[in-house]
Short mmCIF file of C-alpha atoms in Angstrom, two decimals:
data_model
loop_
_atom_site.label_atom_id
_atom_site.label_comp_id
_atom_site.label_asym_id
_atom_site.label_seq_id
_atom_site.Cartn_x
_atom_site.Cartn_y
_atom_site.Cartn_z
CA UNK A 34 71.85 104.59 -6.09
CA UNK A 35 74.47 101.61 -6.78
CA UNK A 36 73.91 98.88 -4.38
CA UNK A 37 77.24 99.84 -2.84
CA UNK A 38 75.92 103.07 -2.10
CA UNK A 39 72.67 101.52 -0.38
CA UNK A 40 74.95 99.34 2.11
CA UNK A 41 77.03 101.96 3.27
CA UNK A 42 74.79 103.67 4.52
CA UNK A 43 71.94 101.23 5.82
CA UNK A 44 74.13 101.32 8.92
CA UNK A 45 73.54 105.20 8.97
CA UNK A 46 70.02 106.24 8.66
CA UNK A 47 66.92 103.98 9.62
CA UNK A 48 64.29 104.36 7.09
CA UNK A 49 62.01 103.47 9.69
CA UNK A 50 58.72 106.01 9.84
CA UNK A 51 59.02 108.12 12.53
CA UNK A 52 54.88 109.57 13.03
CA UNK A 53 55.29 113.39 13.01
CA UNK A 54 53.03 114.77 15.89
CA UNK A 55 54.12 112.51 18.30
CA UNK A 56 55.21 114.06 21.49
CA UNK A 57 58.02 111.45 23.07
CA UNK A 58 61.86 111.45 22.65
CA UNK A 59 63.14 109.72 19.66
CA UNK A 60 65.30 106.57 21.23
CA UNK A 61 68.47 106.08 20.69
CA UNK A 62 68.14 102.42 18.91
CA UNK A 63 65.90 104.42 16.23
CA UNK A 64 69.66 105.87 15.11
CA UNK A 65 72.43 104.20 15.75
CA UNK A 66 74.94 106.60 14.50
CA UNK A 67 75.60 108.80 16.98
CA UNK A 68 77.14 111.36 15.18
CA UNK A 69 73.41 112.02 13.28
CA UNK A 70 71.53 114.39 14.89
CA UNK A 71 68.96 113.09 17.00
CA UNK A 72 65.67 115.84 17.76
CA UNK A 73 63.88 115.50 21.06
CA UNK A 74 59.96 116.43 20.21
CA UNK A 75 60.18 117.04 24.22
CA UNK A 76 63.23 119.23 24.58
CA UNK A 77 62.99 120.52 21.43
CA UNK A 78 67.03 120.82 21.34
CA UNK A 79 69.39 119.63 18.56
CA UNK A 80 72.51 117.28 19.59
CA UNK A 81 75.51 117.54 17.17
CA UNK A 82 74.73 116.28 13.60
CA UNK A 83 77.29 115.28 10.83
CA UNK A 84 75.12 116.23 7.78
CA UNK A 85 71.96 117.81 7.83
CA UNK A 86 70.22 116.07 5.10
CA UNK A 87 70.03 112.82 7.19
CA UNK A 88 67.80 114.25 9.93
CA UNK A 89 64.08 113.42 10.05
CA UNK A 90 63.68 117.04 10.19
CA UNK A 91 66.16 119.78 9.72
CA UNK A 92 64.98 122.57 12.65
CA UNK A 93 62.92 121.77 15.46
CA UNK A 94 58.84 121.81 14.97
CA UNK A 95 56.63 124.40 16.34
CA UNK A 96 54.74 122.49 18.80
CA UNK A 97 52.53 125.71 20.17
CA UNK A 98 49.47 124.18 18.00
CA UNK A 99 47.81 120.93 18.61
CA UNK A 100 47.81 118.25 16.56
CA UNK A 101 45.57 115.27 16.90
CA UNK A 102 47.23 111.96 16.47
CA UNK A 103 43.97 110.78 14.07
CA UNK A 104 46.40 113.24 11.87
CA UNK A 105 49.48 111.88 12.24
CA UNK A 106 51.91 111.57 9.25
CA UNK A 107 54.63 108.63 9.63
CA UNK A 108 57.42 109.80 7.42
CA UNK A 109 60.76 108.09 7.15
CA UNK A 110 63.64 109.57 5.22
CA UNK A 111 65.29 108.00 2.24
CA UNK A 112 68.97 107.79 2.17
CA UNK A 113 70.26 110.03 -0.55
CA UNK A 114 73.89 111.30 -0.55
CA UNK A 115 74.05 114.26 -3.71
CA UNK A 116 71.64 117.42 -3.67
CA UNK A 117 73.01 118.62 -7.08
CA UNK A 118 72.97 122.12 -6.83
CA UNK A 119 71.04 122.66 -3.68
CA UNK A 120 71.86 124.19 0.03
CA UNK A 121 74.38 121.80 1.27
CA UNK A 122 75.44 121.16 5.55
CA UNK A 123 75.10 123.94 7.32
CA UNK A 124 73.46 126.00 5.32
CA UNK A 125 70.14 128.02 5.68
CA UNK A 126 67.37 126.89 3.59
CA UNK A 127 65.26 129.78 2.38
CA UNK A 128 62.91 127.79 0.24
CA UNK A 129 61.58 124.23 -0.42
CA UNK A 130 60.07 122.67 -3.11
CA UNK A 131 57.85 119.96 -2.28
CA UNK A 132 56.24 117.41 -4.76
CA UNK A 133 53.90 115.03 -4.13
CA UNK A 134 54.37 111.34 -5.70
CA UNK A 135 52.15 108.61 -6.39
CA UNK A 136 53.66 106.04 -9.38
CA UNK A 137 55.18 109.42 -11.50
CA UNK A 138 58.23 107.84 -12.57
CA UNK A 139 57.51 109.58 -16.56
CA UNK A 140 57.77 113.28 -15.19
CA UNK A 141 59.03 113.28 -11.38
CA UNK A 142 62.39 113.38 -12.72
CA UNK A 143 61.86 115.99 -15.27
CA UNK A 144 59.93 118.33 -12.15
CA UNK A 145 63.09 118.00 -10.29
CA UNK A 146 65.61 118.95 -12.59
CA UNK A 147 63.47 121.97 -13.43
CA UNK A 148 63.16 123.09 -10.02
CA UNK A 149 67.08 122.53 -9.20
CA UNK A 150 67.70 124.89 -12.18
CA UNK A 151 64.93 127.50 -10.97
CA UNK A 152 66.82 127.73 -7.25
CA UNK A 153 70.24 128.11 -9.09
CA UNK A 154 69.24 130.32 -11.91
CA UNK A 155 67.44 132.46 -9.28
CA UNK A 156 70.02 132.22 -6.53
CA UNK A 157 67.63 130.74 -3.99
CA UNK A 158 68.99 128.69 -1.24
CA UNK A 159 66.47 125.99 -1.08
CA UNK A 160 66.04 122.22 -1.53
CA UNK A 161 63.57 119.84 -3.34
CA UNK A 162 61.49 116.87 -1.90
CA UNK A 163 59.72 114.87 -3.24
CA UNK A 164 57.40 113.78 -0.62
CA UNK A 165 56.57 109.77 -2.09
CA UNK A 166 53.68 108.05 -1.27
CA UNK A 167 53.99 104.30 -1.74
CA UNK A 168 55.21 104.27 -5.45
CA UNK A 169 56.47 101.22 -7.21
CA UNK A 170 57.25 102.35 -10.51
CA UNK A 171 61.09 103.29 -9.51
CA UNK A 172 60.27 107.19 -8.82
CA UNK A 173 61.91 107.56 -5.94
CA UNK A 174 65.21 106.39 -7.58
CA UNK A 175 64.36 108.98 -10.60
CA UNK A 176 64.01 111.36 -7.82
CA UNK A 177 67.28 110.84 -5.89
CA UNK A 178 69.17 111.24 -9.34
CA UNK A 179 67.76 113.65 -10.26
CA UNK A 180 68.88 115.75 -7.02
CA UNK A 181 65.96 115.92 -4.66
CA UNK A 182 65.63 114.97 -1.03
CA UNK A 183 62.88 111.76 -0.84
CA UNK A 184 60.76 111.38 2.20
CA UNK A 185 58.38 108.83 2.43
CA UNK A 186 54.92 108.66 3.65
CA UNK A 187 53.42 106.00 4.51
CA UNK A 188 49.91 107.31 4.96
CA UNK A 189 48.07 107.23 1.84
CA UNK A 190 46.26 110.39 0.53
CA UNK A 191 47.38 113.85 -1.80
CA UNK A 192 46.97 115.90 1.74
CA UNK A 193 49.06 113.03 3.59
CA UNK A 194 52.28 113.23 1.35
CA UNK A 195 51.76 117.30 1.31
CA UNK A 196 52.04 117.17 4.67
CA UNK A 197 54.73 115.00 5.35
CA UNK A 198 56.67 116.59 2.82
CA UNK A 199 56.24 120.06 4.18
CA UNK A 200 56.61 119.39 7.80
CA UNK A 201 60.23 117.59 6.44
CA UNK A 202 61.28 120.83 4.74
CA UNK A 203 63.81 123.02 6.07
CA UNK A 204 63.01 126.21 4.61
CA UNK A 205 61.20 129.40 5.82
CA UNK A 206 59.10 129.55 2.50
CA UNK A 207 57.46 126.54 0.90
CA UNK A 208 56.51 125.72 -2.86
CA UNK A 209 54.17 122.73 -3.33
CA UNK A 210 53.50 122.01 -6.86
CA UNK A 211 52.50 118.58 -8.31
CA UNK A 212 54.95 116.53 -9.70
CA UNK A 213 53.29 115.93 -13.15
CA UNK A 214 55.31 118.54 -15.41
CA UNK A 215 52.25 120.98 -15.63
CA UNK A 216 53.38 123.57 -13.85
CA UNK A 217 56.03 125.85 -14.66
CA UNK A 218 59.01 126.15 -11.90
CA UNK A 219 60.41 128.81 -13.70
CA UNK A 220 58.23 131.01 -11.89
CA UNK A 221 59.53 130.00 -8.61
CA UNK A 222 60.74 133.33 -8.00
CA UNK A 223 56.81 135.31 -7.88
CA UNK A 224 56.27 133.32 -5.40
CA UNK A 225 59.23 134.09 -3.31
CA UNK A 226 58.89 137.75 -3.73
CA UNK A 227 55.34 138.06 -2.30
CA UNK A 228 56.74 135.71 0.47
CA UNK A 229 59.89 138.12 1.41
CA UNK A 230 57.61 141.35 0.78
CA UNK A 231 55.43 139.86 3.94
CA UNK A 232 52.83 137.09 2.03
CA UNK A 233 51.37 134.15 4.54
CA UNK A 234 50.05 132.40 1.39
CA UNK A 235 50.72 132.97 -2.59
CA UNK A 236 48.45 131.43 -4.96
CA UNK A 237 49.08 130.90 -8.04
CA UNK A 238 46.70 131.65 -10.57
CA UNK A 239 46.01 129.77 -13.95
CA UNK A 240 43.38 132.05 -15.37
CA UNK A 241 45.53 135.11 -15.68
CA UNK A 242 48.77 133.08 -16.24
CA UNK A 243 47.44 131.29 -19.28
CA UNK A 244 46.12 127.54 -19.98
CA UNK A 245 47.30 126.07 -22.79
CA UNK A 246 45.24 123.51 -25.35
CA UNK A 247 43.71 120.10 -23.79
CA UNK A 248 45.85 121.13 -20.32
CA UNK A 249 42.39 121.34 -18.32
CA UNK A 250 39.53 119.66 -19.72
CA UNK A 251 36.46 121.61 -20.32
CA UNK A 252 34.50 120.74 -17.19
CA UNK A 253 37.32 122.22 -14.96
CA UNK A 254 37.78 124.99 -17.00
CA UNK A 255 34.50 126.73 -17.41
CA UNK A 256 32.57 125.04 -14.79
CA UNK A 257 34.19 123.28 -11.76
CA UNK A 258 36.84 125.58 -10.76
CA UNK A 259 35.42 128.65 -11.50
CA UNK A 260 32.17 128.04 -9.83
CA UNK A 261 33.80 126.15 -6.76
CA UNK A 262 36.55 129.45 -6.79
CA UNK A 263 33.22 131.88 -6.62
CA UNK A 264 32.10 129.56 -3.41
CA UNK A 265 35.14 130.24 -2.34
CA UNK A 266 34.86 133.87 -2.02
CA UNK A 267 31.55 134.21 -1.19
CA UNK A 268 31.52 131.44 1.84
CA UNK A 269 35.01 132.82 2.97
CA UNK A 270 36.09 136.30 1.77
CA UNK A 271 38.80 134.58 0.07
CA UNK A 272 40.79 136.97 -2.75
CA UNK A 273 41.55 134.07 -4.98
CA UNK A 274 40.89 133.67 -8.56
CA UNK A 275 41.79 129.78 -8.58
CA UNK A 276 41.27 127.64 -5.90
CA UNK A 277 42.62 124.91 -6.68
CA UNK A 278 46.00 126.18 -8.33
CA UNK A 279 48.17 122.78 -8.07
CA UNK A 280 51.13 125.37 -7.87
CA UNK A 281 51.67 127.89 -4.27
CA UNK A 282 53.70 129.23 -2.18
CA UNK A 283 53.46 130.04 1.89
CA UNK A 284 55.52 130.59 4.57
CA UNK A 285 56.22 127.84 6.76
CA UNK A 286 55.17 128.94 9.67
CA UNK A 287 52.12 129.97 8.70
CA UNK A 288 51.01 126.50 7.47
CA UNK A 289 51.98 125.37 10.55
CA UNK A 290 49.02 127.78 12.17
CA UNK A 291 46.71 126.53 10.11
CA UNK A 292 46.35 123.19 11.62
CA UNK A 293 45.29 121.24 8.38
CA UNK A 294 43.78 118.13 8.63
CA UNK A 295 42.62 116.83 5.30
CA UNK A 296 44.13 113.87 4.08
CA UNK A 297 43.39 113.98 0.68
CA UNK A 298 42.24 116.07 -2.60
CA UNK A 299 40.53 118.42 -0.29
CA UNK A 300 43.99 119.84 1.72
CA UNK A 301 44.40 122.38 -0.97
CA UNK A 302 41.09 123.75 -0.52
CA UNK A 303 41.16 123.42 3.43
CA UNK A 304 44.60 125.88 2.78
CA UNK A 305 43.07 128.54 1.36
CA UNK A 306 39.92 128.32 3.90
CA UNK A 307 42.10 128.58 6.69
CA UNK A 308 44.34 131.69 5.67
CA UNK A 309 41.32 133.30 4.78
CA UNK A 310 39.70 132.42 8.02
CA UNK A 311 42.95 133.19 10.19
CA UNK A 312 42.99 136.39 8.24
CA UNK A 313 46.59 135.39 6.96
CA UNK A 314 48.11 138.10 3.89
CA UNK A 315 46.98 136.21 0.63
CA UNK A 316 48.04 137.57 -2.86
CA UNK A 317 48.12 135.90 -6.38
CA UNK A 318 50.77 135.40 -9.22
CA UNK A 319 50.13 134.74 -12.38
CA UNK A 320 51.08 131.29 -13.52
CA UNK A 321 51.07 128.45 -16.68
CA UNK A 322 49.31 125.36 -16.95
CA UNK A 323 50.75 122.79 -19.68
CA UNK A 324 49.29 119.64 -20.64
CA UNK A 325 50.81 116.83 -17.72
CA UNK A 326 53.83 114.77 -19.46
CA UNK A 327 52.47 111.27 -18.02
CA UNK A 328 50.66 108.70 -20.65
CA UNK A 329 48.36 107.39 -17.67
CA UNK A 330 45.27 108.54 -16.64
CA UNK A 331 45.61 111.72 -13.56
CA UNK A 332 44.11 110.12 -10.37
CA UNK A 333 41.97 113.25 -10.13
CA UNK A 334 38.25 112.06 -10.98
CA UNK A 335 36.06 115.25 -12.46
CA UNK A 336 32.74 114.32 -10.30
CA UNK A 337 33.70 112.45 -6.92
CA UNK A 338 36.64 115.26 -6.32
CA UNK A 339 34.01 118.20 -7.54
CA UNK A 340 31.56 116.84 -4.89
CA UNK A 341 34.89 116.07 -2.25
CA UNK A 342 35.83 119.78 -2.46
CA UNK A 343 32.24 121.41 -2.36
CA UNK A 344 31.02 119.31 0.35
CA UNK A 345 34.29 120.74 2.35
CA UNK A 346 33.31 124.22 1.53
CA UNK A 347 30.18 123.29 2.89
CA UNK A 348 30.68 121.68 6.29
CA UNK A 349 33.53 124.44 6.66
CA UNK A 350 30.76 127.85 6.28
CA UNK A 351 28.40 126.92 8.53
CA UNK A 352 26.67 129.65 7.66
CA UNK A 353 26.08 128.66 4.13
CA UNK A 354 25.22 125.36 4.98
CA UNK A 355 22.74 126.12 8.07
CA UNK A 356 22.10 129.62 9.76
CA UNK A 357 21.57 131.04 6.35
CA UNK A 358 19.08 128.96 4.96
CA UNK A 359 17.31 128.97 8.58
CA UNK A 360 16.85 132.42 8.82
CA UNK A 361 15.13 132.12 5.23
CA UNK A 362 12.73 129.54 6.46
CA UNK A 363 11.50 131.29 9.77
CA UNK A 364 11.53 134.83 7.54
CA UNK A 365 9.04 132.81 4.96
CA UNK A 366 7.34 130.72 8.44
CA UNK A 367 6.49 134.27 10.01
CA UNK A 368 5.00 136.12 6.92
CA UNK A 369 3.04 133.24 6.05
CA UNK A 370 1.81 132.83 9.99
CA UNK A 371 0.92 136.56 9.71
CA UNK A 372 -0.79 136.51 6.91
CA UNK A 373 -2.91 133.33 7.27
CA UNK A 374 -3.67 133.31 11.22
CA UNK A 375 -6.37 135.65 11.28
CA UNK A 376 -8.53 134.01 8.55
CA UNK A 377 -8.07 132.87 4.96
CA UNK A 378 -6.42 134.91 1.88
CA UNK A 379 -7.29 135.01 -1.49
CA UNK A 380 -4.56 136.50 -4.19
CA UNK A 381 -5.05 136.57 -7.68
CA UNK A 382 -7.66 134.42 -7.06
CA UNK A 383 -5.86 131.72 -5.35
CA UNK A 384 -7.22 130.57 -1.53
CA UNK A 385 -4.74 130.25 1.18
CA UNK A 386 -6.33 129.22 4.59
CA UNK A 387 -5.04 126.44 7.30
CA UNK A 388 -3.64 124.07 5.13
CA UNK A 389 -0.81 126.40 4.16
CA UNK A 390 -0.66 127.47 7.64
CA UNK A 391 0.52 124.40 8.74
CA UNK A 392 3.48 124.87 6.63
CA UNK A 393 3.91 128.23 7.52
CA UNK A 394 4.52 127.28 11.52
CA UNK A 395 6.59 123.95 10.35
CA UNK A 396 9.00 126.43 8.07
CA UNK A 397 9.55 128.41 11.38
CA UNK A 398 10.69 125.19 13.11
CA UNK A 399 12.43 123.80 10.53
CA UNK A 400 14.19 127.40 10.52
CA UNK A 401 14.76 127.42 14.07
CA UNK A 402 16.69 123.53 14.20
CA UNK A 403 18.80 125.15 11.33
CA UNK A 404 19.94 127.74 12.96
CA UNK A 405 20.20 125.59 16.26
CA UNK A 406 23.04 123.44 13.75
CA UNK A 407 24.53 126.24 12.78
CA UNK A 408 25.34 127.23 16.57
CA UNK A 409 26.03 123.81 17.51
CA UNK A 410 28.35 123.30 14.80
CA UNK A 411 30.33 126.57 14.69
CA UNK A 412 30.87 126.15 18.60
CA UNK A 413 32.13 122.79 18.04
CA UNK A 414 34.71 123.50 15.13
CA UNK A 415 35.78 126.53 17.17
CA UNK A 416 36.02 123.77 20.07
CA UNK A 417 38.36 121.24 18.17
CA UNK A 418 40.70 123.92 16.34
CA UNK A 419 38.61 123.48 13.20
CA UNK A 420 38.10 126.66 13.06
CA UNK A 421 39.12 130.14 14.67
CA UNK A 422 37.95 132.43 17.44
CA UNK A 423 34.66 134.16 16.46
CA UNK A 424 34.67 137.06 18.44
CA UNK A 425 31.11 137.89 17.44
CA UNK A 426 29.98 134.60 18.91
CA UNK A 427 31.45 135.60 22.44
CA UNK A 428 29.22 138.63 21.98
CA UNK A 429 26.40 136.39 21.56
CA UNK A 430 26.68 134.25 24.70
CA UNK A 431 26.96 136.89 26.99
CA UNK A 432 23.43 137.13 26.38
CA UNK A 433 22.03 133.48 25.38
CA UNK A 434 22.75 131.59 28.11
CA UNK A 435 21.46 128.85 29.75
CA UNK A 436 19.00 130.09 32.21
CA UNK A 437 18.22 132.36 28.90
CA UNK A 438 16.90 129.12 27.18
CA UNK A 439 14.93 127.78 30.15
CA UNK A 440 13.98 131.02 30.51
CA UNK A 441 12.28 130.99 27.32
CA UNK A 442 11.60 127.70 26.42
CA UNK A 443 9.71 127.74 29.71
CA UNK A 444 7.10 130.67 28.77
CA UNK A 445 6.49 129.11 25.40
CA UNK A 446 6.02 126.10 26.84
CA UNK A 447 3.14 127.69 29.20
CA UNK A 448 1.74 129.34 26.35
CA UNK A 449 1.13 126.11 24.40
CA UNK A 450 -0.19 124.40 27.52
CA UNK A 451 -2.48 127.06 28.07
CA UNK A 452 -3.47 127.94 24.77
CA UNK A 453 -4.38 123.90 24.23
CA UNK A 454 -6.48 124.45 27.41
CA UNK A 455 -8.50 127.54 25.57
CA UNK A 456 -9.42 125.10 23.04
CA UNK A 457 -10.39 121.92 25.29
CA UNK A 458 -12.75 124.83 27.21
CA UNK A 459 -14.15 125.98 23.34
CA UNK A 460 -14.99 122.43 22.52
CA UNK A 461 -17.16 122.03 25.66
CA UNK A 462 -18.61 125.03 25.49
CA UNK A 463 -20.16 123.30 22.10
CA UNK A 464 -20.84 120.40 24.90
CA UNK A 465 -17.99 118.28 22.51
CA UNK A 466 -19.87 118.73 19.46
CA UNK A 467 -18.91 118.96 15.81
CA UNK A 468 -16.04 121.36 15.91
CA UNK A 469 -15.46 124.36 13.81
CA UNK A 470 -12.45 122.84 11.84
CA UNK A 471 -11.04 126.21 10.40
CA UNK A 472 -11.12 128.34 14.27
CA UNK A 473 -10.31 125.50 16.01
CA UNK A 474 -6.91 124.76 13.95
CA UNK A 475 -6.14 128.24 14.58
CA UNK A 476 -5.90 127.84 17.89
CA UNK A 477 -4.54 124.03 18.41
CA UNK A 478 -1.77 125.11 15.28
CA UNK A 479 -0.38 127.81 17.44
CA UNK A 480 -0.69 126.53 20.57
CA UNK A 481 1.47 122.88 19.26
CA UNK A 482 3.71 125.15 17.89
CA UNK A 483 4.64 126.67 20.75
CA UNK A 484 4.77 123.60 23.09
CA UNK A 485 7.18 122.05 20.06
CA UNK A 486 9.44 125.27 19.96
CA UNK A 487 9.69 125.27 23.97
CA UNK A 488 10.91 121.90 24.17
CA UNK A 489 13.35 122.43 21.32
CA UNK A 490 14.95 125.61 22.85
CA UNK A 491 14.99 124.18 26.67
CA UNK A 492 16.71 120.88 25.02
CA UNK A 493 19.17 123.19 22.75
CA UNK A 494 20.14 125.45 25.44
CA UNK A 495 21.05 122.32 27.62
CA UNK A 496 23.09 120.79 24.78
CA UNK A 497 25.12 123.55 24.11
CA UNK A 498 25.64 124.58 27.17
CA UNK A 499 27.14 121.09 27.14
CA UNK A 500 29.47 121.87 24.10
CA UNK A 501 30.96 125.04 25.88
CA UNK A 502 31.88 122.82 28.99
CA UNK A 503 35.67 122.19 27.41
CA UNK A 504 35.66 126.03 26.37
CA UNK A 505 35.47 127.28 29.58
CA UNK A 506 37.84 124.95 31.36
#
């Protein structure tokens, strides 16, 4: 853009960010113009606008789902008067093409010119932004020229400029894809065919689509992805063959539902967690993978991004990470208490007596706090929109309540107290002698272990009782 071009029309659009999320009425001063539109977050109702492309946001947001300001996105617009070959004013926008853009001044150009020619050779009505994230290299000039929309976020993060580019777009289908010339926007099109035939969420898939020589390194291929995929569908139910497919498609809307909130690498991962956990329509298309165009090292980093995205897939499955494993320990706790309690074992010529006994009643409360942060947590997610209604957890509180806990804490509690009495009343009866080491551990053992697992289950019953407070307000 000439400088020319730049003054007439600083008096036009503010490049000012304007947070996304934030529920007041833009002012006036923030667009001086009056003949722009000007969207009230409150009234949610468009005043008269000269040119579409000049609005923060085309159509109003859907502002049924919550969105925390820690989340916010500040996104301001760049001034850009030619969409070469896209929907012009007026028009409805059936797809968008977003690109993140961090310092990709070698390829971003190249990206958009490939995905102008993929909505005209199709016959899509769409648009491409790129969605820039503090570059200084001169992409977002490469970007403009080359025909795309440029919003700019000012947040830093891969999930931050997704975001603010999507929640820019004006279409009713989305296609994020990275703006590195890897992927293939000639296949546009299978994505918006599974979107029209009813598709919350298309994933594109690089396995069946084909990878070609030194485009993934070796790690990625055979280990990382394919192995963090598989955790995918076994901590989630998820369909999808590649995870982490740089290329998708989804409909608006349904992104929108989903509530993300990752700000960086792991946003692509938290997608596909949350269709599959909103039970949203997920299908696959194949797709390419070509070795990027850029000379400078991807900011993707093999181990600290490996760890970024299974640690997510972790504290997202609380069942994986904690009611699972529990239940393993207390299974193991209570056939080892079984076995041991009434005397020593021998197998295969190995002794087992109290020693392993103690380990046997800790594994059973080790067990039992697992589980206990596998409750806490799920109620808690479910609490803060993390994750969704569990119906089978309303199933369980009808029945673990709080008097439930006292309930039972309470009688445990008893039975420790009185079992520790039995033994205080053994040792005198052996006027506080030397004490039988082996029957009296097999009486003190049990009897701790019940005081311990009272407390904890009184204590736990009180705390998330205290959780559920904001649930049933």
């Amino acid at each position: 853009m000439s400088e020319a071009d730049a003054d007439s029309l600083s008096g036009s659009v503010s490049t000012q960010a304007t947070p996304i999320g934030e529920f007041r009425a833009v002012s006036q001063s923030r667009w001086p113009n009056k003949d722009l539109e000007e969207w009230s977050f409150l009234e949610r109702k468009p005043r008269k606008c000269s040119s579409l492309r000049y609005a923060p946001i085309a159509k109003p947001l859907e502002w049924k789902l919550r969105m925390s300001l820690d989340h916010e996105v500040p996104v301001s617009e760049v001034p850009n008067k030619k969409l070469d070959g896209l929907s012009t004013d007026g028009q409805e926008v059936e797809l968008s093409v977003v690109m993140p853009c961090l310092n990709e001044r070698e390829t971003v150009g190249v990206c958009v010119r490939k995905a102008v020619a993929a909505l005209r050779e199709a016959g899509i009505s769409g648009e491409v932004i790129v969605a820039d994230n503090g570059s200084t290299d001169g992409s977002v000039e490469i970007a403009q020229a080359a025909g795309a929309r440029v919003v700019t976020v000012d947040n830093k993060g891969y999930g931050n400029a997704l975001k603010g580019g999507i929640l820019a777009s004006r279409g009713e289908y989305v296609l994020m894809a990275d703006s590195d010339d890897s992927y293939d926007f000639s296949h546009a099109p299978r994505f918006v065919k599974q979107l029209r035939a009813g598709s919350d969420l298309v994933m594109g898939n690089r396995f069946q689509g084909g990878i070609s020589d030194q485009a993934m390194p070796f790690l990625h291929r055979y280990i990382g992805n394919p192995v963090l995929s598989g955790i995918g569908r076994l901590f989630f139910g998820s369909p999808c063959g590649d995870f982490h497919c740089g290329i998708r498609g989804f409909r608006r809307d349904s992104f929108l539902r989903m509530d993300i909130r990752s700000t960086g690498m792991e946003f692509a991962s938290e997608m596909v967690v949350k269709a599959s956990l909103l039970r949203m329509k997920i299908t696959e298309v194949p797709t390419t993978l070509h070795p990027d165009g850029r000379t400078r090292p991807p900011h993707l980093r093999t181990w600290r991004d490996g760890w970024r995205h299974l640690r997510f897939l972790l504290m997202y499955s609380p069942r994986w990470l904690f009611l699972y494993p529990g239940i393993l320990l207390v299974l193991l706790g209570l056939v080892g208490c079984v076995l041991l309690l009434p005397g020593r074992r021998v197998f295969h010529g190995i002794g087992f007596d109290v020693h392993t006994l103690l380990y046997a009643f800790i594994s059973v409360l080790l067990g039992f706090q697992l589980i206990a942060f596998a409750t806490f947590t799920k109620v808690f997610a479910i609490t803060e929109g993390l994750l969704p209604e569990d119906p089978r957890l309303h199933r369980v509180f009808r029945w673990v309540t709080l008097e439930t806990g006292l309930i039972v804490g309470g009688l445990l509690m008893l039975l420790g107290v009185g079992g520790s009495i039995f033994a205080v009343s053994d040792w005198a009866r052996g006027s506080f002698g030397a004490l039988d080491t082996e029957r009296t551990l097999r009486i003190v053992m049990p009897s701790v272990f019940s005081l311990t697992m009272g407390v904890q289950i009184t204590f736990s019953s009180f705390f998330l009782s205290i959780l559920g407070l904001r649930r049933r307000q």
